[in-house]
Coordinates of C-alpha atoms in Angstrom, one line a residue:
Chain A
M1 CA 24.4 80.5 -17.1
S2 CA 27.2 78.1 -18.2
N3 CA 26.7 74.5 -19.0
S4 CA 28.6 73.4 -16.0
Q5 CA 26.4 75.7 -13.8
F6 CA 23.2 74.2 -15.4
G7 CA 24.4 70.7 -14.9
G8 CA 25.4 71.5 -11.4
R9 CA 21.8 72.9 -10.7
V10 CA 20.3 69.7 -12.3
V11 CA 22.4 67.5 -10.1
Q12 CA 21.4 69.5 -7.0
N13 CA 17.8 69.4 -7.9
I14 CA 17.9 65.7 -8.3
T15 CA 19.8 65.4 -4.9
T16 CA 17.2 67.4 -3.3
G17 CA 14.4 65.5 -4.9
L18 CA 16.1 62.2 -3.8
Q19 CA 16.5 63.7 -0.2
W20 CA 12.7 64.6 -0.2
I21 CA 11.8 61.0 -1.3
K22 CA 14.1 59.7 1.5
N23 CA 12.5 62.0 4.1
N24 CA 9.0 61.5 2.8
P25 CA 8.5 58.0 1.4
I26 CA 4.7 57.9 2.1
A27 CA 4.1 61.1 0.4
F28 CA 6.1 60.1 -2.6
F29 CA 4.2 56.8 -2.6
V30 CA 0.8 58.7 -2.6
E31 CA 2.2 61.0 -5.4
C32 CA 3.1 58.0 -7.5
I33 CA -0.3 56.5 -7.2
S34 CA -2.1 59.8 -7.9
I35 CA 0.1 60.1 -11.1
F36 CA -0.9 56.6 -12.0
F37 CA -4.5 57.4 -11.5
I38 CA -4.1 60.6 -13.6
I39 CA -2.8 58.7 -16.6
L40 CA -5.3 55.8 -16.1
W41 CA -8.5 58.1 -16.0
T42 CA -7.1 60.3 -18.8
Y43 CA -6.4 57.4 -21.0
A44 CA -9.7 55.7 -20.1
A45 CA -11.7 58.8 -21.0
E46 CA -9.8 59.4 -24.1
S47 CA -10.2 55.9 -25.5
K48 CA -14.0 56.2 -24.8
L49 CA -14.3 59.5 -26.4
Q50 CA -12.1 58.6 -29.4
D51 CA -14.7 55.9 -30.4
F52 CA -17.7 57.2 -28.7
E53 CA -20.3 55.5 -30.9
L54 CA -18.5 52.2 -30.3
F55 CA -18.4 52.7 -26.6
K56 CA -22.0 53.7 -26.4
F57 CA -23.0 50.6 -28.6
Q58 CA -21.0 48.3 -26.3
L59 CA -22.5 49.5 -23.2
G60 CA -25.9 48.8 -24.8
R61 CA -24.8 45.1 -25.1
S62 CA -24.3 44.8 -21.4
P63 CA -27.1 43.1 -19.7
Y64 CA -26.8 45.4 -16.7
L65 CA -26.4 48.7 -18.5
E66 CA -28.4 48.3 -21.7
N67 CA -31.1 50.5 -20.3
Y68 CA -28.8 53.2 -19.2
A69 CA -26.2 53.2 -22.1
V70 CA -26.9 56.7 -23.4
I71 CA -26.5 58.3 -20.1
I72 CA -23.5 56.4 -18.9
S73 CA -21.6 56.8 -22.2
R74 CA -22.1 60.6 -21.8
T75 CA -21.2 61.0 -18.1
L76 CA -18.6 58.5 -17.5
P77 CA -15.7 60.0 -19.8
I78 CA -16.6 63.4 -18.4
G79 CA -16.5 62.0 -14.8
E80 CA -13.0 60.2 -15.6
L81 CA -11.6 63.5 -16.7
L82 CA -12.9 65.4 -13.9
I83 CA -11.1 62.9 -11.5
A84 CA -7.9 63.2 -13.3
I85 CA -8.1 67.0 -13.0
S86 CA -8.9 66.7 -9.3
L87 CA -5.9 64.7 -8.8
I88 CA -3.7 67.2 -10.4
I89 CA -4.9 70.0 -8.0
P90 CA -3.4 69.7 -4.7
V91 CA -6.6 70.9 -2.8
T92 CA -8.8 68.5 -4.5
K93 CA -6.4 65.5 -4.7
K94 CA -8.0 63.7 -1.7
I95 CA -11.5 64.0 -3.3
G96 CA -9.9 62.6 -6.5
L97 CA -8.5 59.7 -4.7
Y98 CA -11.9 59.1 -3.0
A99 CA -13.6 59.2 -6.4
S100 CA -10.9 57.0 -8.0
F101 CA -11.7 54.3 -5.2
F102 CA -15.4 54.7 -5.7
L103 CA -15.3 54.2 -9.4
M104 CA -12.8 51.4 -9.4
F105 CA -14.8 49.7 -6.7
L106 CA -17.9 50.1 -8.8
F107 CA -16.1 48.7 -11.9
T108 CA -14.7 45.8 -10.0
G109 CA -18.1 44.9 -8.7
Y110 CA -19.5 45.3 -12.1
I111 CA -17.0 42.8 -13.7
Y112 CA -17.5 40.4 -10.8
A113 CA -21.3 40.5 -11.3
M114 CA -20.8 40.2 -15.2
L115 CA -18.7 37.1 -14.7
H116 CA -20.6 35.4 -12.1
Y117 CA -24.3 36.4 -12.5
S118 CA -24.7 37.6 -16.1
Y119 CA -26.3 35.4 -18.7
Y120 CA -24.2 37.2 -21.5
V121 CA -20.6 38.7 -21.2
P122 CA -19.9 41.1 -24.0
C123 CA -16.5 42.6 -24.8
S124 CA -16.7 46.4 -23.6
C125 CA -13.3 47.6 -22.9
G126 CA -11.2 50.2 -24.9
G127 CA -7.6 50.7 -25.7
I128 CA -5.0 48.3 -24.3
L129 CA -7.3 46.9 -21.8
N130 CA -9.1 45.4 -24.9
N131 CA -6.7 42.7 -24.8
L132 CA -7.4 41.6 -21.3
S133 CA -9.7 38.9 -20.7
W134 CA -12.5 39.6 -18.1
E135 CA -10.8 37.6 -15.4
A136 CA -7.5 39.5 -16.1
H137 CA -9.6 42.6 -16.0
L138 CA -11.0 41.8 -12.7
I139 CA -7.5 41.2 -11.1
F140 CA -6.3 44.4 -12.5
N141 CA -9.3 46.3 -11.2
I142 CA -8.9 44.7 -7.7
V143 CA -5.2 45.6 -7.6
V144 CA -6.0 49.2 -8.7
T145 CA -8.8 49.6 -6.2
L146 CA -6.5 48.5 -3.4
L147 CA -4.0 51.0 -4.6
S148 CA -6.5 53.8 -4.2
L149 CA -7.4 52.5 -0.9
I150 CA -3.7 52.5 0.3
A151 CA -3.3 56.0 -1.1
I152 CA -6.3 57.4 0.8
L153 CA -5.2 55.7 4.0
Y154 CA -1.5 56.9 3.6
S155 CA -2.5 60.3 2.4
G156 CA -4.4 60.7 5.8
K157 CA -1.0 59.9 7.5
V158 CA 0.8 62.5 5.4
T159 CA -1.9 65.2 6.3
T160 CA -1.7 64.2 10.0
R161 CA 2.0 64.6 10.0
T162 CA 1.8 67.9 8.2
S163 CA -0.7 69.3 10.6
N164 CA 1.2 68.1 13.6
I165 CA 4.2 70.2 12.3
K166 CA 1.9 73.2 11.9
N167 CA 0.6 72.7 15.4
Q168 CA 4.1 72.5 16.8
K169 CA 4.9 75.8 15.3
L170 CA 1.9 77.3 16.8
V171 CA 2.5 76.1 20.2
N172 CA 6.2 77.0 20.0
P173 CA 6.3 80.2 18.1
A174 CA 9.9 80.9 19.1
H175 CA 11.0 78.7 16.4
Chain B
M1 CA -7.6 58.2 9.8
K2 CA -11.0 57.6 11.4
R3 CA -12.6 60.0 9.0
N4 CA -11.0 58.4 6.1
V5 CA -12.2 55.0 7.0
L6 CA -15.7 56.2 7.5
I7 CA -15.9 57.9 4.0
L8 CA -14.5 54.7 2.4
F9 CA -17.0 52.7 4.1
G10 CA -19.8 55.0 3.0
L11 CA -18.4 55.0 -0.6
T12 CA -18.3 51.1 -0.5
L13 CA -21.9 51.0 0.7
L14 CA -23.0 53.4 -2.0
A15 CA -21.2 51.3 -4.8
G16 CA -22.7 48.1 -3.5
A17 CA -26.1 49.7 -3.5
I18 CA -25.6 50.8 -7.1
L19 CA -24.6 47.3 -8.1
F20 CA -27.4 45.7 -6.2
V21 CA -30.1 48.0 -7.9
L22 CA -28.6 47.2 -11.3
N23 CA -28.7 43.6 -10.8
I24 CA -32.3 43.7 -9.6
A25 CA -33.3 46.0 -12.6
S26 CA -31.5 43.9 -15.4
S27 CA -33.5 41.7 -17.3
R28 CA -33.2 38.1 -15.8
S29 CA -35.7 36.5 -18.2
N30 CA -33.9 33.3 -17.9
E31 CA -34.7 33.0 -14.2
K32 CA -38.6 33.4 -14.4
K33 CA -41.1 30.8 -15.5
N34 CA -41.1 30.5 -19.2
G35 CA -44.4 28.7 -19.9
F36 CA -43.4 25.1 -20.3
I37 CA -43.0 21.9 -17.9
R38 CA -40.0 19.8 -17.7
T39 CA -40.1 16.0 -16.6
I40 CA -37.2 16.2 -14.1
V41 CA -35.7 12.7 -13.2
N42 CA -33.5 12.4 -10.2
N43 CA -30.5 10.2 -9.7
V44 CA -29.6 10.0 -13.4
L45 CA -25.9 11.1 -12.7
Q46 CA -23.5 9.7 -10.3
E47 CA -20.5 12.0 -9.9
K48 CA -17.2 10.1 -10.5
G49 CA -14.7 12.9 -10.0
Q50 CA -13.8 16.5 -10.4
L51 CA -10.7 18.1 -11.6
E52 CA -9.4 21.6 -11.2
I53 CA -8.3 23.0 -14.4
P54 CA -6.5 26.2 -15.5
T55 CA -8.5 29.1 -16.7
D56 CA -6.9 28.9 -20.3
V57 CA -9.0 25.8 -21.0
M58 CA -11.6 26.6 -23.6
K59 CA -13.5 23.4 -24.5
I60 CA -13.5 19.6 -24.4
I61 CA -12.0 18.6 -27.6
N62 CA -12.9 14.9 -27.5
V63 CA -12.7 11.8 -25.4
S64 CA -10.9 8.8 -26.7
N65 CA -10.2 5.6 -24.7
D66 CA -11.1 7.3 -21.5
T67 CA -8.6 10.0 -22.2
V68 CA -10.1 13.6 -22.1
Y69 CA -8.4 16.2 -24.4
L70 CA -9.0 19.9 -23.6
Q71 CA -8.5 22.7 -25.9
T72 CA -6.7 25.8 -24.5
N73 CA -6.5 29.4 -25.9
D74 CA -3.2 28.3 -27.2
P75 CA -3.3 26.2 -30.4
E76 CA 0.0 24.7 -29.5
L77 CA -1.1 23.4 -26.1
I78 CA -3.5 20.8 -25.3
Y79 CA -4.3 19.4 -21.8
Y80 CA -5.3 15.9 -21.2
T81 CA -6.1 13.6 -18.4
T82 CA -6.1 9.7 -18.4
D83 CA -7.0 9.0 -14.8
F84 CA -9.1 12.2 -14.0
L85 CA -6.6 12.8 -11.2
E86 CA -4.0 14.8 -12.9
L87 CA -3.9 17.1 -15.9
K88 CA -0.9 16.7 -18.2
K89 CA 0.2 18.7 -21.2
L90 CA 0.7 18.2 -24.8
K91 CA 2.9 20.9 -26.2
F92 CA 3.6 20.8 -29.9
P93 CA 5.1 24.0 -31.6
F94 CA 4.1 24.5 -35.2
N95 CA 4.1 27.6 -37.5
K96 CA 1.0 29.3 -36.3
T97 CA 0.0 32.9 -36.9
H98 CA -1.7 35.5 -34.8
K99 CA -4.7 35.0 -37.2
F100 CA -4.6 31.4 -36.5
K101 CA -4.7 31.8 -32.8
S102 CA -8.0 33.9 -32.9
L103 CA -10.3 31.0 -33.8
F104 CA -9.4 27.5 -34.1
T105 CA -10.7 23.9 -33.3
S106 CA -8.6 21.0 -32.2
Y107 CA -9.1 17.3 -32.5
V108 CA -7.0 14.5 -31.2
D109 CA -6.8 11.0 -32.6
Y110 CA -3.5 10.0 -31.0
P111 CA -0.9 10.2 -32.2
N112 CA -2.4 12.6 -34.6
V113 CA -3.5 16.2 -33.6
Y114 CA -5.7 18.1 -36.0
I115 CA -6.0 21.9 -35.9
L116 CA -8.3 23.9 -38.0
G117 CA -7.9 27.7 -38.1
G118 CA -11.3 29.4 -38.8
N119 CA -10.0 32.7 -39.5
A120 CA -6.8 31.5 -41.1
R121 CA -8.6 29.0 -43.2
R122 CA -5.7 26.7 -42.9
T123 CA -5.3 23.3 -41.3
F124 CA -2.4 21.5 -39.5
K125 CA -2.1 17.7 -39.1
L126 CA 0.6 16.8 -36.6
N127 CA 1.9 13.3 -35.9
L128 CA 3.3 13.6 -32.4
T129 CA 5.4 10.3 -32.6
K130 CA 6.9 11.0 -36.0
A131 CA 7.2 14.7 -35.5
E132 CA 5.5 15.2 -38.9
I133 CA 3.4 18.3 -39.8
D134 CA 1.2 18.6 -42.8
S135 CA -0.5 21.9 -43.5
T136 CA -3.3 22.6 -45.9
N137 CA -4.9 25.9 -47.1
L138 CA -8.5 25.6 -47.3
L139 CA -10.4 27.1 -50.2
I140 CA -13.5 27.9 -48.2
P141 CA -14.8 31.5 -49.1
G142 CA -14.9 32.8 -45.4
A143 CA -14.1 32.3 -41.8
F144 CA -15.7 29.2 -40.1
G145 CA -16.4 27.8 -36.7
N146 CA -18.4 24.9 -35.3
S147 CA -15.9 22.6 -36.8
V148 CA -16.8 19.0 -36.3
H149 CA -14.5 16.0 -37.2
I150 CA -16.1 13.4 -39.3
N151 CA -13.0 11.1 -40.3
S152 CA -9.3 11.5 -41.0
K153 CA -9.8 13.5 -44.1
E154 CA -13.3 15.5 -43.6
W155 CA -14.7 18.0 -41.3
I156 CA -18.0 19.7 -41.3
V157 CA -17.7 23.4 -40.5
R158 CA -20.2 26.5 -40.3
Y159 CA -18.7 29.4 -42.4
I160 CA -19.7 32.9 -42.9
D161 CA -19.3 33.7 -46.7
S162 CA -17.1 36.9 -46.8
A163 CA -19.0 38.3 -49.7
T164 CA -22.6 37.8 -48.8
F165 CA -22.4 37.3 -44.9
N166 CA -24.6 34.1 -45.4
S167 CA -23.7 31.3 -43.1
Q168 CA -23.8 27.7 -44.4
F169 CA -22.5 24.4 -43.6
A170 CA -19.6 22.8 -45.6
R171 CA -17.9 19.6 -45.8
V172 CA -14.2 20.3 -45.9
N173 CA -11.5 17.9 -47.2
I174 CA -8.3 18.8 -45.3
G175 CA -6.2 16.8 -47.6
N176 CA -6.7 19.0 -50.7
G177 CA -8.6 22.0 -49.2
Q178 CA -11.6 21.4 -51.3
F179 CA -15.1 21.9 -49.8
V180 CA -18.9 21.0 -50.7
T181 CA -21.5 23.4 -49.4
E182 CA -25.1 22.6 -48.4
D183 CA -28.1 24.6 -49.8
S184 CA -31.1 23.2 -47.9
I185 CA -30.2 23.5 -44.2
S186 CA -29.3 27.2 -43.3
P187 CA -31.6 30.0 -44.3
R188 CA -29.9 33.0 -46.2
L189 CA -30.1 35.9 -43.9
N190 CA -26.9 37.8 -44.6
D191 CA -26.4 38.2 -40.8
A192 CA -23.0 36.5 -40.5
G193 CA -24.8 33.6 -38.9
F194 CA -25.8 35.5 -35.8
T195 CA -29.5 34.9 -35.8
N196 CA -29.3 31.1 -36.1
D197 CA -26.0 30.5 -34.2
G198 CA -25.8 27.3 -32.4
I199 CA -23.8 24.4 -31.6
L200 CA -23.1 21.3 -33.9
V201 CA -22.7 17.9 -32.3
H202 CA -21.8 14.6 -33.9
E203 CA -21.5 11.1 -32.6
E204 CA -18.5 9.3 -33.9
N205 CA -19.2 6.3 -36.3
T206 CA -22.6 7.7 -37.1
P207 CA -23.5 9.9 -40.3
Y208 CA -25.8 12.3 -38.2
L209 CA -25.2 15.8 -36.9
S210 CA -27.6 17.8 -34.8
F211 CA -27.3 21.7 -34.9
I212 CA -28.9 23.2 -31.6
Q213 CA -29.6 26.9 -32.0
F214 CA -28.7 29.2 -29.1
Y215 CA -31.3 32.0 -29.5
N216 CA -34.5 29.9 -30.3
N217 CA -35.6 26.4 -29.7
Q218 CA -34.7 24.8 -33.1
I219 CA -32.8 21.7 -33.6
T220 CA -31.8 20.5 -37.0
L221 CA -30.9 16.9 -37.8
F222 CA -28.8 16.3 -41.0
D223 CA -26.4 13.8 -42.2
T224 CA -22.9 14.1 -43.6
A225 CA -24.3 14.3 -47.2
F226 CA -26.3 17.5 -46.0
I227 CA -29.7 15.9 -46.2
V228 CA -32.0 17.2 -43.7
Q229 CA -33.3 14.3 -41.6
G230 CA -35.5 16.4 -39.4
R231 CA -36.3 19.8 -37.9
F232 CA -37.5 19.7 -34.2
H233 CA -37.7 22.0 -31.4
T234 CA -36.7 22.0 -27.5
I235 CA -39.6 22.0 -25.1
D236 CA -39.6 25.8 -24.4
T237 CA -41.7 28.3 -26.3
C238 CA -38.8 30.4 -27.9
F239 CA -39.8 29.9 -31.5
S240 CA -38.2 33.2 -32.7
P241 CA -34.7 34.2 -32.0
G242 CA -34.1 36.5 -29.0
I243 CA -31.5 38.5 -30.8
T244 CA -31.3 42.0 -32.4
L245 CA -28.5 42.8 -34.8
R246 CA -26.6 45.8 -36.1
K247 CA -25.5 45.8 -39.5
D248 CA -23.2 48.3 -41.2
S249 CA -20.4 48.5 -43.6
T250 CA -18.0 46.9 -41.1
G251 CA -20.0 43.9 -40.5
V252 CA -22.7 42.5 -38.2
T253 CA -22.9 42.2 -34.5
N254 CA -25.4 42.3 -31.6
S255 CA -27.1 45.5 -30.9
A256 CA -28.5 44.2 -27.5
P257 CA -27.6 41.2 -25.3
P258 CA -29.1 38.1 -26.9
H259 CA -31.3 36.0 -24.8
M260 CA -29.9 32.6 -24.8
V261 CA -32.3 29.7 -24.9
N262 CA -30.0 26.7 -25.3
G263 CA -26.1 26.2 -24.7
P264 CA -23.5 23.5 -24.5
S265 CA -24.8 20.3 -25.9
A266 CA -23.7 16.7 -26.6
V267 CA -25.0 13.5 -28.4
E268 CA -24.6 9.9 -27.5
N269 CA -26.4 6.5 -28.1
G270 CA -29.1 8.4 -30.2
Y271 CA -29.7 10.9 -27.6
V272 CA -29.2 14.6 -27.8
Y273 CA -28.4 16.3 -24.3
V274 CA -29.0 20.0 -24.4
H275 CA -28.2 22.6 -21.5
S276 CA -31.2 24.8 -21.5
Y277 CA -30.9 28.4 -19.9
L278 CA -34.7 28.5 -19.3
R279 CA -36.4 27.8 -16.1
A280 CA -39.6 25.6 -16.4
D281 CA -42.8 26.5 -14.7
N282 CA -42.5 23.4 -12.5
E283 CA -38.8 24.3 -11.3
T284 CA -39.7 26.1 -8.2
Q285 CA -36.6 25.1 -6.3
N286 CA -33.5 24.1 -8.4
Q287 CA -31.0 25.7 -6.1
G288 CA -29.2 27.2 -9.0
L289 CA -28.4 23.7 -10.4
L290 CA -27.9 23.5 -14.3
I291 CA -30.3 21.4 -16.2
I292 CA -29.7 19.0 -19.0
D293 CA -32.8 18.1 -21.4
R294 CA -32.6 14.8 -23.1
Y295 CA -34.1 14.4 -26.5
D296 CA -34.3 11.5 -29.1
Q297 CA -31.9 12.4 -31.8
K298 CA -33.9 10.9 -34.7
T299 CA -37.4 12.0 -33.7
G300 CA -36.7 15.0 -31.7
K301 CA -38.9 13.7 -29.0
Y302 CA -38.4 15.2 -25.5
I303 CA -37.4 12.3 -23.0
N304 CA -36.6 13.9 -19.6
S305 CA -34.4 16.3 -17.8
F306 CA -31.9 16.1 -15.1
Y307 CA -29.5 18.4 -13.2
L308 CA -25.9 18.5 -13.3
P309 CA -24.1 17.6 -9.9
P310 CA -23.8 20.7 -7.8
N311 CA -20.8 22.9 -8.5
R312 CA -19.6 26.3 -7.3
E313 CA -19.1 27.4 -11.0
K314 CA -22.3 28.4 -12.6
H315 CA -21.4 28.7 -16.2
L316 CA -21.2 25.7 -18.2
L317 CA -18.6 26.0 -20.9
G318 CA -18.7 22.6 -22.6
L319 CA -20.5 19.2 -22.5
Y320 CA -19.2 15.9 -23.8
I321 CA -20.6 12.5 -23.4
S322 CA -18.7 9.3 -24.0
N323 CA -19.2 5.6 -23.0
N324 CA -22.0 6.8 -20.8
N325 CA -19.9 9.2 -18.9
L326 CA -20.8 12.8 -19.0
Y327 CA -18.1 15.4 -18.9
A328 CA -19.2 19.0 -17.8
L329 CA -16.5 21.8 -18.4
Y330 CA -16.7 24.8 -16.2
N331 CA -14.4 27.8 -15.9
R332 CA -12.1 26.1 -13.4
A333 CA -13.4 22.6 -13.1
L334 CA -14.0 19.5 -15.2
V335 CA -16.6 17.0 -13.8
R336 CA -17.1 13.5 -14.8
A337 CA -20.4 11.7 -13.9
R338 CA -21.7 8.3 -14.9
I339 CA -25.2 8.4 -16.7
L340 CA -27.1 5.7 -14.8
K341 CA -30.3 5.9 -16.7

């Protein structure tokens, strides 16, 4: 394949991709959110596992989690990785989105409870989020939870639309 | 779509239930009866105003001529209010470093602003009208906090010795950077000051300072020459610190959530005002109001207790008393109340 042919193929692919986005904006939006969650969960799990002892220790300083620090420190990073994997596989993507919503909702509620009801607020975030204050973290989590909610609701529309197309084919086999 | 909404609703309920159980199961020792009785006096405070404040406000710096100065998380920015209706900004760029920003204390004696960097061990004095900046490197052998302004040249700070991890009070001369350390106030625990951490309060124009500890009930009264004038305790029964530590080669930190006994405090007219986190046995219905215990500064004698005016915010960040006016700083609000008795 010559360079000009290769270049032509790339341009064609890009054009096709852009056309797909234009025709399927909702599906594209859901894909973007899924990719965002894959990166988020992978990063979150990696930063916890990288400094596992510190993560376990910091969980032990949370008034709500001090008694469950060991079990949560072991299961949470694995859970986050599983969610990331489920978001990559098309069949389990929806489950991954539900799990993302559930975990983000749980985290948001936890931060809210820590800020409003806890007598002691430790620092327990990893990676870049460590630079966020608890209030900023709460806002970030609310936004991300809403994103997962939107993705789930819109992914329903995408599925419905696809199944409608399939149904049309079944009804009208001549096409 | 209906199925999606149902699943989302179920997941929301499940998450809510988990949070509810965690909340119930968490140790809420500060909300149970703690084995002591308070003398609660009503109508001590008359609320005079409430001001909404930005979330970057960290503490009340000081109140001078009815002007309230508020420290933010930026050393170059101070908020102030003169009429308690509007918050104004004092912005004064100076050559600060990231290290300076991490731990600092400000003090305003207009037109002078003093800023002490606890980690940077450096001090700046800015004259806002002449646009002059003086800077001094402090010779103190460790990071410090709890900085209290004594006069235009001297501050008293609580520092952590970098070599031994002992915490001690020191009187620092910000003119030449020299310091004098006490040797009879703080026990040597090599714990980076965690065990006996607390809040140091000082009333202007007096030589006395009171150090109220966070994790036990001790109050130490000493003077600016570091002579101990008395060791007292608050009315609760927390004689030993409710804190466990982890020490390793990198330093010292909490190994579990510490149990706070006392918090933001203030001093005026020979009284020490202490916000206690503990509920007394006779406080059956406090409706979530925050309590202030009042003690005689010189004798340590408990006088009485009163509640702060109701506020939607439940975390008290700072307390300051000036000219019989009490200032309570919350996360998003500054409240002013007149002390009537």
